[in-house]
Amino acid sequence: MKRKLGTLVLSMLIASILCLPLEASAASLKVGSKGSEVKDLQERLYMLDYYKGNITSSFGASTKSAVAAFQKGAGLKPDGVAGSITLHALHKVTVDRSDLSRMARVVNAEAGGESYKGKIAVAAVILNRAKTSGFPSTIRGVIFAPSAFSVVSNGQFWKMPTVSALDAAKDAAKRIDPTHGALYFYNPKITNSQWMKSRPVTVKIGNHVFTK
């Protein structure tokens, strides 16, 4: 599930992208641009396998080529300039490096022994909460909300995530969601919460039941 999923996932963005103003952002990133915004752009493109170079914070020819490739996959004009529409599309299918690391740590602690699909599912729950009213609107806020994840309070969250956990977080960031929009998950062999068990089940993956 790497670059080949790009066409399917990115095509789903077209409707929302077309609703944006067509004028380019005053903060468009292009050849010659430098700074933290370029670094973030490169990291997001790297996440999708479009950018292959070093993260330099300097917008050069390789970054332009990566932006153009992403734009082509998203059905946008492949001019290699990261304006408002391109950045909106890119942010729809990625998260920044800090949030990716946080998601991977939760996946590692909550689903370290689960299948790869099960790992993606746990990461997807985090993203689903972040876009649902009643939860914090940021990934960091969701993860560190009081009593949201026991692995944060018991310290397991701080263990270095495996490559598999990191890859699962990346795939979830691309809006792969095997939970069908779940907001919670639990292991029925461990959980005694009747409230949790009363929630509508969306899917069962491995040892986890996912619910809304």
mmCIF file of C-alpha atoms in Angstrom, residues 10 13-14 20 24 32 47 57 60 65 67 83 98 110 115 131 143 154 164 172 175 179 184 186 188 193:
data_model
loop_
_atom_site.group_PDB
_atom_site.id
_atom_site.type_symbol
_atom_site.label_atom_id
_atom_site.label_comp_id
_atom_site.label_asym_id
_atom_site.label_seq_id
_atom_site.Cartn_x
_atom_site.Cartn_y
_atom_site.Cartn_z
ATOM 1 C CA LEU A 10 -6.157 11.379 -4.252
ATOM 2 C CA LEU A 13 -10.099 14.698 -2.937
ATOM 3 C CA ILE A 14 -11.116 16.260 -6.240
ATOM 4 C CA LEU A 20 -11.507 26.038 -2.984
ATOM 5 C CA ALA A 24 -2.849 30.922 -5.860
ATOM 6 C CA GLY A 32 13.968 29.241 -4.363
ATOM 7 C CA MET A 47 5.665 10.148 3.171
ATOM 8 C CA SER A 57 14.240 22.983 3.793
ATOM 9 C CA GLY A 60 14.970 22.926 -5.544
ATOM 10 C CA SER A 65 9.466 17.378 -9.581
ATOM 11 C CA VAL A 67 5.249 18.435 -6.229
ATOM 12 C CA GLY A 83 -0.004 26.849 -3.871
ATOM 13 C CA SER A 98 5.599 15.096 14.916
ATOM 14 C CA GLU A 110 -1.771 -0.537 21.648
ATOM 15 C CA SER A 115 -1.672 -7.656 12.230
ATOM 16 C CA LYS A 131 -12.205 15.208 12.797
ATOM 17 C CA ILE A 143 -3.669 11.364 22.046
ATOM 18 C CA ASN A 154 1.277 3.941 31.915
ATOM 19 C CA SER A 164 5.740 -1.531 11.100
ATOM 20 C CA ALA A 172 -3.697 5.746 8.112
ATOM 21 C CA ARG A 175 -6.901 7.992 4.835
ATOM 22 C CA THR A 179 -12.440 0.566 10.847
ATOM 23 C CA TYR A 184 -13.146 3.570 19.892
ATOM 24 C CA TYR A 186 -11.200 -2.458 22.893
ATOM 25 C CA PRO A 188 -13.142 -7.943 24.772
ATOM 26 C CA SER A 193 -16.549 -1.498 30.453
#
